[in-house]
């Protein structure tokens, strides 16, 4: 016999009913019962085998397509006497004839936990309405039942014209009898579909304005949060507790605090609608002096989490739509409510309350993990909205929390906590393929990430997280250590020997971490960077072992596996030609405008912050050598050009200029395709130090004397670079930097470049032509980097 049947019998005996599992003098009438189980095998509903109605649906929230299908099928089976097809098991009880005659009933086992209550629905012939009996299982549940009775009595003093509450009666053994007010009602999962005026009346029940510091709510909230720090429950993430403490200490709450009565569990299964009126049940968590809008937030949060686990993205969308509604917007203004502060207070109270409840439960049901994940994301967004922490720092903290449930190891880690990762550093993580996919899916829905760029290869996935404030986080999720087609370390072995870093992250054993660093740079033919040499010297006093020998000899790099790795390598290379394409950036300006300094800094920003391959090209593609190299040779010609001031050429002839221009133009015409194939298609960002615009505005620099209208006409046959920056400054500042040009020349060239860029800007659709006055390097770099980031997304 199923062990939960004993709970069923005890709950009915608690009501004073006489029944037993075997027939006797008092209980001679046999009642055969059917039951349906929860996914974990425990009994959910029990009903009599003779039932012609699916009365257990009184306990079922059916406002989804799947649920409605279940209700329809169940109703049809009941009408045709075939409900037995739904049962998972059956048993018999014996009771008196008086108890058994003519009753319709169904029994619900309740939600497992300290506050568990069994519920019996019953209708007797001649009764106008059916009734529910709430039967507590344990002292905490008994206190909840008593609280609900008190709440219903308290609410009787208010004239709730558009809110219907059940009639109630407290019976012996802490049992509460309440009328069934659900007949003819409908339910909804969307708060916006509830009748506004009825909801407004409910929200304003017990409304008052009071000082927040003197409120009972503040006292209870701080008490619950403080209690959390003493629980020492490893299932509760420390990151969540830290966020709650930061919010309590730093949020700004108006001195006047709008509070009202709150249901406490205002959810689709406790709220019904009939004739534009609310029918409200289950008030055991009702509280006075709660923040206004508490029930609104609870309805939206619980419906999105517990019905389908839609996550915080769906919650945020629904809340934003609600507060954009003119009626709710007017409600906020009428009561001077800041929705962000109201949501934060709701979150802090709800999370603190339920974490204290869940800490008392030895086993958590699946929905608890759904709740924790969503609450954590919501708390992260509140930290950002209140300006308490940077988005990047919060996001890194959440990344650590997401990793905590997976088998992983952070490679080359030399910092403290994960949120101390510098902006110009990425994070390399060894993780299983399934773990990587799960992490990616979780990151896709995180509210602080506006976009995620994913480049998948056969052995890893490269992620670029673009946070909502524009900051970037780069992550490499490695599930196989490969250089081209060669496997140089065993990822599974590394993951089996992890340790906890002092910052809380899992890292490889010192030996394997050292070997990874050594082999990675050795196989890439580069020296180990100084920062890792220091790491090895400080943390690894042992001789670095060559652990790669066993893998070189192993099966991973032989036979059909070697062929597979070669195939995967070539496929990765081929895919890289069609994804993550690069683009070209040009920098123009007179000598002394600061191009070289800007280009050097931009090169570093792209390399360190965007982690993109970057190359600098001077003036033109360079497929054709300098003209003078035909006379002096390449080396001597380049040396002579580098040591000769520009604009000192002696050529003044048109035909000579045409030949010289044609030679260099041919280099652009042919070379542009080489640059596209060799660099742009491979994901490089190409930085041109000067570009074709010099031939238009300053051809004399290349010893060419031709009208700008002629050289400018040929630009239309070249590929237009994505970003073009013209750097300029006041002539006095330029002359302080360099004295290669005189003042009039600087003014003339600057004016011609500005006119050219304005003209090209008007005629271009995709390319950007941006004049920038380069006075402060930091401002210039900020503008340029913003443009670059928009092109990489």
PDB file of C-alpha atoms in Angstrom, residues 292-415:
ATOM      1  CA  UNK A 292       2.100  48.946  -1.954  1.00  0.00           C
ATOM      2  CA  UNK A 293       2.267  46.789  -5.143  1.00  0.00           C
ATOM      3  CA  UNK A 294       3.576  43.778  -3.187  1.00  0.00           C
ATOM      4  CA  UNK A 295       0.789  41.544  -4.525  1.00  0.00           C
ATOM      5  CA  UNK A 296       1.271  42.832  -8.070  1.00  0.00           C
ATOM      6  CA  UNK A 297       4.930  41.803  -8.094  1.00  0.00           C
ATOM      7  CA  UNK A 298       4.175  38.460  -6.476  1.00  0.00           C
ATOM      8  CA  UNK A 299       1.546  37.588  -9.082  1.00  0.00           C
ATOM      9  CA  UNK A 300       3.873  38.424 -11.980  1.00  0.00           C
ATOM     10  CA  UNK A 301       6.904  36.669 -10.491  1.00  0.00           C
ATOM     11  CA  UNK A 302       5.164  33.475  -9.399  1.00  0.00           C
ATOM     12  CA  UNK A 303       3.090  33.039 -12.550  1.00  0.00           C
ATOM     13  CA  UNK A 304       6.152  33.363 -14.798  1.00  0.00           C
ATOM     14  CA  UNK A 305       8.401  31.148 -12.691  1.00  0.00           C
ATOM     15  CA  UNK A 306       6.109  28.371 -11.492  1.00  0.00           C
ATOM     16  CA  UNK A 307       4.008  28.099 -14.654  1.00  0.00           C
ATOM     17  CA  UNK A 308       6.483  27.105 -17.325  1.00  0.00           C
ATOM     18  CA  UNK A 309       9.665  28.554 -15.763  1.00  0.00           C
ATOM     19  CA  UNK A 310       9.810  31.500 -18.187  1.00  0.00           C
ATOM     20  CA  UNK A 311      12.560  33.253 -16.245  1.00  0.00           C
ATOM     21  CA  UNK A 312      13.230  36.870 -15.387  1.00  0.00           C
ATOM     22  CA  UNK A 313      13.222  38.111 -18.995  1.00  0.00           C
ATOM     23  CA  UNK A 314       9.482  37.347 -19.205  1.00  0.00           C
ATOM     24  CA  UNK A 315       8.889  38.960 -15.805  1.00  0.00           C
ATOM     25  CA  UNK A 316      10.686  42.143 -16.825  1.00  0.00           C
ATOM     26  CA  UNK A 317       8.731  42.345 -20.057  1.00  0.00           C
ATOM     27  CA  UNK A 318       5.383  41.948 -18.295  1.00  0.00           C
ATOM     28  CA  UNK A 319       6.238  44.497 -15.605  1.00  0.00           C
ATOM     29  CA  UNK A 320       7.399  47.066 -18.162  1.00  0.00           C
ATOM     30  CA  UNK A 321       4.167  46.632 -20.116  1.00  0.00           C
ATOM     31  CA  UNK A 322       2.096  46.964 -16.938  1.00  0.00           C
ATOM     32  CA  UNK A 323       3.736  50.190 -15.805  1.00  0.00           C
ATOM     33  CA  UNK A 324       3.436  51.632 -19.305  1.00  0.00           C
ATOM     34  CA  UNK A 325      -0.344  51.181 -19.036  1.00  0.00           C
ATOM     35  CA  UNK A 326      -1.934  54.621 -18.387  1.00  0.00           C
ATOM     36  CA  UNK A 327      -4.038  53.287 -15.501  1.00  0.00           C
ATOM     37  CA  UNK A 328      -1.084  51.811 -13.639  1.00  0.00           C
ATOM     38  CA  UNK A 329       1.067  54.806 -14.502  1.00  0.00           C
ATOM     39  CA  UNK A 330      -1.575  57.036 -12.888  1.00  0.00           C
ATOM     40  CA  UNK A 331      -1.696  54.687  -9.864  1.00  0.00           C
ATOM     41  CA  UNK A 332       2.070  55.048  -9.357  1.00  0.00           C
ATOM     42  CA  UNK A 333       1.880  58.830  -9.586  1.00  0.00           C
ATOM     43  CA  UNK A 334      -1.152  59.028  -7.292  1.00  0.00           C
ATOM     44  CA  UNK A 335       0.655  57.175  -4.518  1.00  0.00           C
ATOM     45  CA  UNK A 336       4.134  58.544  -5.369  1.00  0.00           C
ATOM     46  CA  UNK A 337       5.599  55.082  -5.842  1.00  0.00           C
ATOM     47  CA  UNK A 338       8.967  54.405  -7.443  1.00  0.00           C
ATOM     48  CA  UNK A 339       8.446  51.039  -9.146  1.00  0.00           C
ATOM     49  CA  UNK A 340      12.149  50.087  -8.884  1.00  0.00           C
ATOM     50  CA  UNK A 341      12.229  50.646  -5.120  1.00  0.00           C
ATOM     51  CA  UNK A 342       8.878  48.850  -4.694  1.00  0.00           C
ATOM     52  CA  UNK A 343      10.173  45.857  -6.660  1.00  0.00           C
ATOM     53  CA  UNK A 344      13.406  45.790  -4.647  1.00  0.00           C
ATOM     54  CA  UNK A 345      11.499  45.750  -1.347  1.00  0.00           C
ATOM     55  CA  UNK A 346       9.255  42.967  -2.649  1.00  0.00           C
ATOM     56  CA  UNK A 347      12.260  40.919  -3.740  1.00  0.00           C
ATOM     57  CA  UNK A 348      14.173  41.345  -0.497  1.00  0.00           C
ATOM     58  CA  UNK A 349      11.189  40.356   1.637  1.00  0.00           C
ATOM     59  CA  UNK A 350      10.086  37.428  -0.541  1.00  0.00           C
ATOM     60  CA  UNK A 351      13.556  35.973  -1.041  1.00  0.00           C
ATOM     61  CA  UNK A 352      14.430  36.301   2.651  1.00  0.00           C
ATOM     62  CA  UNK A 353      11.122  34.746   3.725  1.00  0.00           C
ATOM     63  CA  UNK A 354      11.264  31.752   1.405  1.00  0.00           C
ATOM     64  CA  UNK A 355      14.980  31.050   1.867  1.00  0.00           C
ATOM     65  CA  UNK A 356      14.341  30.735   5.587  1.00  0.00           C
ATOM     66  CA  UNK A 357      11.454  28.359   4.808  1.00  0.00           C
ATOM     67  CA  UNK A 358      13.449  26.286   2.287  1.00  0.00           C
ATOM     68  CA  UNK A 359      16.372  25.969   4.708  1.00  0.00           C
ATOM     69  CA  UNK A 360      14.070  23.886   6.902  1.00  0.00           C
ATOM     70  CA  UNK A 361      13.347  21.430   4.081  1.00  0.00           C
ATOM     71  CA  UNK A 362      15.769  18.491   3.680  1.00  0.00           C
ATOM     72  CA  UNK A 363      14.729  17.993   0.049  1.00  0.00           C
ATOM     73  CA  UNK A 364      13.997  20.739  -2.452  1.00  0.00           C
ATOM     74  CA  UNK A 365      11.510  20.335  -5.270  1.00  0.00           C
ATOM     75  CA  UNK A 366      12.543  21.410  -8.772  1.00  0.00           C
ATOM     76  CA  UNK A 367      10.655  24.694  -8.588  1.00  0.00           C
ATOM     77  CA  UNK A 368      12.935  25.924  -5.787  1.00  0.00           C
ATOM     78  CA  UNK A 369      15.880  25.931  -8.184  1.00  0.00           C
ATOM     79  CA  UNK A 370      13.750  27.821 -10.728  1.00  0.00           C
ATOM     80  CA  UNK A 371      12.918  30.410  -8.087  1.00  0.00           C
ATOM     81  CA  UNK A 372      16.524  30.819  -6.920  1.00  0.00           C
ATOM     82  CA  UNK A 373      17.822  31.340 -10.448  1.00  0.00           C
ATOM     83  CA  UNK A 374      15.180  33.939 -11.276  1.00  0.00           C
ATOM     84  CA  UNK A 375      15.500  35.753  -7.950  1.00  0.00           C
ATOM     85  CA  UNK A 376      19.250  35.967  -8.389  1.00  0.00           C
ATOM     86  CA  UNK A 377      18.898  37.541 -11.839  1.00  0.00           C
ATOM     87  CA  UNK A 378      16.303  39.974 -10.500  1.00  0.00           C
ATOM     88  CA  UNK A 379      18.579  40.999  -7.616  1.00  0.00           C
ATOM     89  CA  UNK A 380      21.400  41.562 -10.107  1.00  0.00           C
ATOM     90  CA  UNK A 381      19.253  43.920 -12.135  1.00  0.00           C
ATOM     91  CA  UNK A 382      18.203  45.795  -8.998  1.00  0.00           C
ATOM     92  CA  UNK A 383      21.866  46.311  -8.061  1.00  0.00           C
ATOM     93  CA  UNK A 384      22.401  47.851 -11.486  1.00  0.00           C
ATOM     94  CA  UNK A 385      19.252  49.988 -11.399  1.00  0.00           C
ATOM     95  CA  UNK A 386      20.169  51.480  -8.035  1.00  0.00           C
ATOM     96  CA  UNK A 387      23.749  52.119  -9.197  1.00  0.00           C
ATOM     97  CA  UNK A 388      25.205  50.019  -6.383  1.00  0.00           C
ATOM     98  CA  UNK A 389      27.608  48.041  -8.581  1.00  0.00           C
ATOM     99  CA  UNK A 390      28.811  48.025 -12.187  1.00  0.00           C
ATOM    100  CA  UNK A 391      27.101  45.754 -14.673  1.00  0.00           C
ATOM    101  CA  UNK A 392      30.327  43.953 -15.537  1.00  0.00           C
ATOM    102  CA  UNK A 393      31.101  43.212 -11.885  1.00  0.00           C
ATOM    103  CA  UNK A 394      27.580  41.898 -11.247  1.00  0.00           C
ATOM    104  CA  UNK A 395      27.664  39.813 -14.410  1.00  0.00           C
ATOM    105  CA  UNK A 396      30.991  38.219 -13.488  1.00  0.00           C
ATOM    106  CA  UNK A 397      29.593  37.336 -10.070  1.00  0.00           C
ATOM    107  CA  UNK A 398      26.598  35.675 -11.715  1.00  0.00           C
ATOM    108  CA  UNK A 399      28.906  33.818 -14.083  1.00  0.00           C
ATOM    109  CA  UNK A 400      30.631  32.313 -11.051  1.00  0.00           C
ATOM    110  CA  UNK A 401      27.246  31.321  -9.632  1.00  0.00           C
ATOM    111  CA  UNK A 402      26.199  29.659 -12.900  1.00  0.00           C
ATOM    112  CA  UNK A 403      29.489  27.745 -12.996  1.00  0.00           C
ATOM    113  CA  UNK A 404      29.069  26.508  -9.419  1.00  0.00           C
ATOM    114  CA  UNK A 405      26.573  23.854 -10.512  1.00  0.00           C
ATOM    115  CA  UNK A 406      28.894  22.477 -13.198  1.00  0.00           C
ATOM    116  CA  UNK A 407      32.151  20.580 -13.507  1.00  0.00           C
ATOM    117  CA  UNK A 408      34.726  23.111 -14.666  1.00  0.00           C
ATOM    118  CA  UNK A 409      38.190  24.591 -14.112  1.00  0.00           C
ATOM    119  CA  UNK A 410      39.304  28.170 -14.760  1.00  0.00           C
ATOM    120  CA  UNK A 411      42.664  28.128 -16.524  1.00  0.00           C
ATOM    121  CA  UNK A 412      45.604  30.501 -15.929  1.00  0.00           C
ATOM    122  CA  UNK A 413      43.714  32.171 -13.078  1.00  0.00           C
ATOM    123  CA  UNK A 414      45.836  34.682 -11.184  1.00  0.00           C
ATOM    124  CA  UNK A 415      43.253  36.977  -9.560  1.00  0.00           C
TER     125      UNK A 415
END
